[in-house]
PDB file of C-alpha atoms in Angstrom:
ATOM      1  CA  UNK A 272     124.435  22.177 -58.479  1.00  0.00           C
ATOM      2  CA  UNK A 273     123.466  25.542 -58.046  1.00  0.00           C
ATOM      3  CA  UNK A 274     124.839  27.695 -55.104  1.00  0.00           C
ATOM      4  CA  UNK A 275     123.705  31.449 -54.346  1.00  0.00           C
ATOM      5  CA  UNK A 276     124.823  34.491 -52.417  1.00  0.00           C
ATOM      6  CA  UNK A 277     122.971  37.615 -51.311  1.00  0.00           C
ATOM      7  CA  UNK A 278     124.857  40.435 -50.909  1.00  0.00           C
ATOM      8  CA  UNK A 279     123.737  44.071 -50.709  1.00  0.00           C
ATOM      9  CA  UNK A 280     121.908  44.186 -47.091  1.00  0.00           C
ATOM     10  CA  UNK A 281     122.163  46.302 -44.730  1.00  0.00           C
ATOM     11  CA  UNK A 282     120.751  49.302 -42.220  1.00  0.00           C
ATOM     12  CA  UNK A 283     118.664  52.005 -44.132  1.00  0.00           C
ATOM     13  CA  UNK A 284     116.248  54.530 -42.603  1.00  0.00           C
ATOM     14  CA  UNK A 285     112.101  54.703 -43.454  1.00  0.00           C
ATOM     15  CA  UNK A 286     111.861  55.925 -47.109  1.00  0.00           C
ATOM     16  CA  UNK A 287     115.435  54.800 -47.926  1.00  0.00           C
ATOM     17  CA  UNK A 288     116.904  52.404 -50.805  1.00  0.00           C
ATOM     18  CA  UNK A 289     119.031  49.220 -51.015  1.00  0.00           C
ATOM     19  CA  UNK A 290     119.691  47.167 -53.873  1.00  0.00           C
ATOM     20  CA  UNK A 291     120.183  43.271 -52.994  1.00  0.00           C
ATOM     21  CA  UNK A 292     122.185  40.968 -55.055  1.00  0.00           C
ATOM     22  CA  UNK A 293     122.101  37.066 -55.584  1.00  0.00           C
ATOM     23  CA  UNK A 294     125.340  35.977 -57.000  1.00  0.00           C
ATOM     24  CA  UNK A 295     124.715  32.526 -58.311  1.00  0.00           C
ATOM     25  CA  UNK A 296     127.597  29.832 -59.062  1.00  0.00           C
ATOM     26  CA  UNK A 297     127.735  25.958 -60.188  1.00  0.00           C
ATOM     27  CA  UNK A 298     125.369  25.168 -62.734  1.00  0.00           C
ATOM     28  CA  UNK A 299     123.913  28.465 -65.182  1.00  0.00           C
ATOM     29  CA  UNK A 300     121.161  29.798 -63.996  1.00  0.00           C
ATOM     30  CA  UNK A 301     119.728  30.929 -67.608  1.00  0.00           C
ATOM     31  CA  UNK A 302     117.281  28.317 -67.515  1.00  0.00           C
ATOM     32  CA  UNK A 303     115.820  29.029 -64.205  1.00  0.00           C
ATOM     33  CA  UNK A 304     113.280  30.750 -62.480  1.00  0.00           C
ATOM     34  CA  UNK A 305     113.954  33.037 -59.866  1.00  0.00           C
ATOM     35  CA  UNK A 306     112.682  34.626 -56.957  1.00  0.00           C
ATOM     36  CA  UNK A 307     113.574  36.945 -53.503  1.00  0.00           C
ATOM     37  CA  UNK A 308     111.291  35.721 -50.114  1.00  0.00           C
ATOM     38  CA  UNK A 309     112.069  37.827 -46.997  1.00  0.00           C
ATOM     39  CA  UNK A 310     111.274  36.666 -43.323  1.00  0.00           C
ATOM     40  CA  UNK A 311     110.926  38.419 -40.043  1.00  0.00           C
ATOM     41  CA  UNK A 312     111.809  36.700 -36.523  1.00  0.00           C
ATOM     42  CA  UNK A 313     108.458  35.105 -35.225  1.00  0.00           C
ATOM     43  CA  UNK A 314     106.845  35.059 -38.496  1.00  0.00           C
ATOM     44  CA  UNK A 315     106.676  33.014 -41.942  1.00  0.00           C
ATOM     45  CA  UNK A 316     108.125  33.386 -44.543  1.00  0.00           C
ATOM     46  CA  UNK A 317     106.931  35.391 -47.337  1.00  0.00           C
ATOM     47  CA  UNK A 318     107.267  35.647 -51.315  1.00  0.00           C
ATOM     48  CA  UNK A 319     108.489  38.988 -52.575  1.00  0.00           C
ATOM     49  CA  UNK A 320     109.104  38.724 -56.194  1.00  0.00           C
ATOM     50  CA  UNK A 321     109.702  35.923 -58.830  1.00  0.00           C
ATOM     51  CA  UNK A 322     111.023  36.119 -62.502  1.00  0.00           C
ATOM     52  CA  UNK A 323     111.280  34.163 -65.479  1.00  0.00           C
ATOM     53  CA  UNK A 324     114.325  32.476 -66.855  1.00  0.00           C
ATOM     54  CA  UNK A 325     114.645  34.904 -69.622  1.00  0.00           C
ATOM     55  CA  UNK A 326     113.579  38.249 -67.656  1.00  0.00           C
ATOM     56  CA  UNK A 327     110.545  38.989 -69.766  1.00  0.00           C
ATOM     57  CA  UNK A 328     107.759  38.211 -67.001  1.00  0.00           C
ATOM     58  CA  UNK A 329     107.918  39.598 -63.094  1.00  0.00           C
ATOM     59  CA  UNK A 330     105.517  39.403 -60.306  1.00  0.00           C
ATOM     60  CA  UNK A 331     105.629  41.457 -57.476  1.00  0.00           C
ATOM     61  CA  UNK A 332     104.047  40.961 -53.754  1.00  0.00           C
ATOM     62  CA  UNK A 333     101.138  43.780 -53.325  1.00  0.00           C
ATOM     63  CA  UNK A 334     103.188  44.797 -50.184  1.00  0.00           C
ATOM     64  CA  UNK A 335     105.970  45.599 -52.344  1.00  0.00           C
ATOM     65  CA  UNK A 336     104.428  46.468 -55.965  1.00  0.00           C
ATOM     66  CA  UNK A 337     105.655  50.057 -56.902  1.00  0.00           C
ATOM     67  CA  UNK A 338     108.241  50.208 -54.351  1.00  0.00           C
ATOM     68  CA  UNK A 339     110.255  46.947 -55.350  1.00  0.00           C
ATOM     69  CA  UNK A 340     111.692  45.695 -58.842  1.00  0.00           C
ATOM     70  CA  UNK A 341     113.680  42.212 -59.296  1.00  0.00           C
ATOM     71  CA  UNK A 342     115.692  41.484 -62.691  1.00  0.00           C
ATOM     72  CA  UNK A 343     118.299  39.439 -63.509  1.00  0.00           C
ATOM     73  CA  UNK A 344     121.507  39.304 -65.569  1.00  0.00           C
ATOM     74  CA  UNK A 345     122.102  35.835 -66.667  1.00  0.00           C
ATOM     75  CA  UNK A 346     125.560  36.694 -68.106  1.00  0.00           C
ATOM     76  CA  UNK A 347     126.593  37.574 -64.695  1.00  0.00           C
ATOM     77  CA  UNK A 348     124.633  34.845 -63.173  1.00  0.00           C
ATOM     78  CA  UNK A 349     123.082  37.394 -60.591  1.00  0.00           C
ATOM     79  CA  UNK A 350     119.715  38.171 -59.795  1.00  0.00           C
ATOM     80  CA  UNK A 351     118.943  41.777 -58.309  1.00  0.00           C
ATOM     81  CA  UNK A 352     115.986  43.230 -56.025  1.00  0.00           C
ATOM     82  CA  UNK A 353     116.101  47.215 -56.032  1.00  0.00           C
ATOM     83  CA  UNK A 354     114.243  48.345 -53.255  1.00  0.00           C
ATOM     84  CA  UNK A 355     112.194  51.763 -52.956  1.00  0.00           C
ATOM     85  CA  UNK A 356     110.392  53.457 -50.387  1.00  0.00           C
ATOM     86  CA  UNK A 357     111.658  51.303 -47.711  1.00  0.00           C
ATOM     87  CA  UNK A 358     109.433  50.671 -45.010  1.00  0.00           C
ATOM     88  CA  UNK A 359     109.972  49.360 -41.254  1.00  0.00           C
ATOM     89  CA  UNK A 360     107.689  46.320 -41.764  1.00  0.00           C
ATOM     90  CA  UNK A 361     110.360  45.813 -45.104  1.00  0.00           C
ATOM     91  CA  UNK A 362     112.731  44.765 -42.121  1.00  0.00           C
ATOM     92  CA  UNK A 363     113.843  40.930 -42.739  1.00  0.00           C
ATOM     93  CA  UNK A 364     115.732  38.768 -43.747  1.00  0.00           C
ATOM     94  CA  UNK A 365     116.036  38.459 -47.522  1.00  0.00           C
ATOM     95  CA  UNK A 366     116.451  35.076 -49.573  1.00  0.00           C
ATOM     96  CA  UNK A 367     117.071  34.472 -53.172  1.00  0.00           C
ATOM     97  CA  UNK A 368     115.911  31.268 -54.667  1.00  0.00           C
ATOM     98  CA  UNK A 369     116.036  29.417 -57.772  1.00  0.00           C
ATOM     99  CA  UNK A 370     114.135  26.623 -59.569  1.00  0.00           C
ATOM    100  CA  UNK A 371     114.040  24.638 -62.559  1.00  0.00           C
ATOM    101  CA  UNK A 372     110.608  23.377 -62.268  1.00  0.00           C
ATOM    102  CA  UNK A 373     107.608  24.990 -62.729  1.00  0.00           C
ATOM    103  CA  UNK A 374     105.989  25.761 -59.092  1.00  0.00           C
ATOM    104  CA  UNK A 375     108.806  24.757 -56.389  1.00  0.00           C
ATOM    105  CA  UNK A 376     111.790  26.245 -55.752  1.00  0.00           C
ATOM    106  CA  UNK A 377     114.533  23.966 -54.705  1.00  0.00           C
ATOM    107  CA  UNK A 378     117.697  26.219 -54.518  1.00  0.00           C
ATOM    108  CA  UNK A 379     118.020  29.061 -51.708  1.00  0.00           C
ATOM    109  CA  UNK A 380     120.950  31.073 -50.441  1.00  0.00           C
ATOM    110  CA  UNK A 381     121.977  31.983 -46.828  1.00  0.00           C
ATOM    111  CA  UNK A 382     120.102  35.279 -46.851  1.00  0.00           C
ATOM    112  CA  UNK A 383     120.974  38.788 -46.033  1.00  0.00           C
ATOM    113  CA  UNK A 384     119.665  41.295 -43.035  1.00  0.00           C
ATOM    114  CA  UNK A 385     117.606  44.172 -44.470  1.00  0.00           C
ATOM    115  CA  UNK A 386     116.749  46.575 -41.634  1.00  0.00           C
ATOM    116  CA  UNK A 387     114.605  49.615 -41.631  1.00  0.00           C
ATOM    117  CA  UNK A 388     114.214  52.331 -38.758  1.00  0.00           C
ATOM    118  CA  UNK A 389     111.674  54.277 -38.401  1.00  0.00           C
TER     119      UNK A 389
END
């Protein structure tokens, strides 16, 4: 099994940074995919980034493309999300997730409040 834990959320103001962590434990997550989804109260939820089991390949939501970079350390078992240029409408809640098949991701943590004043 695969368990993971964001970390690194918080209060920031418009134009601000946080870096978000996903500390993953159980099984290693070298062989997985990867990815951050956020959601907002009211509304579904939406993909963010994803990245390949060894790091080499990224893809980034247009909302977030230049502001936003995921990577991962697989010796530390953590996946990161460095966020730039912080925006208001950035404001949700953040989830890592992890997969070992190709299109579905079937491992998610709790999540962790990002919020953004303007």
């Amino acid at each position: 099994q695969v368990q993971l834990v964001e970390s690194g959320g918080g209060w920031v103001q418009t134009g601000g940074s946080l870096r978000l962590s996903c500390a993953a434990s159980g099984r290693t997550i070298s062989s997985y995919g990867m990815a951050w989804f956020r959601q907002a109260p009211g509304k579904e939820r939406d993909f963010v980034a994803r990245i390949s089991a060894s790091g080499n390949s990224i893809v980034l939501a247009n909302s977030v493309e230049g502001r936003f970079t995921i990577s991962r350390d697989n010796a530390k078992s953590t996946l990161y999300l460095q966020m730039n240029s912080l925006k208001p409408e950035d404001t949700a809640v953040y989830l890592c997730a992890a997969s070992n098949s190709p299109r579905a991701y079937n491992y998610w943590g709790q999540g962790t409040q990002v919020t953004v004043s303007s």
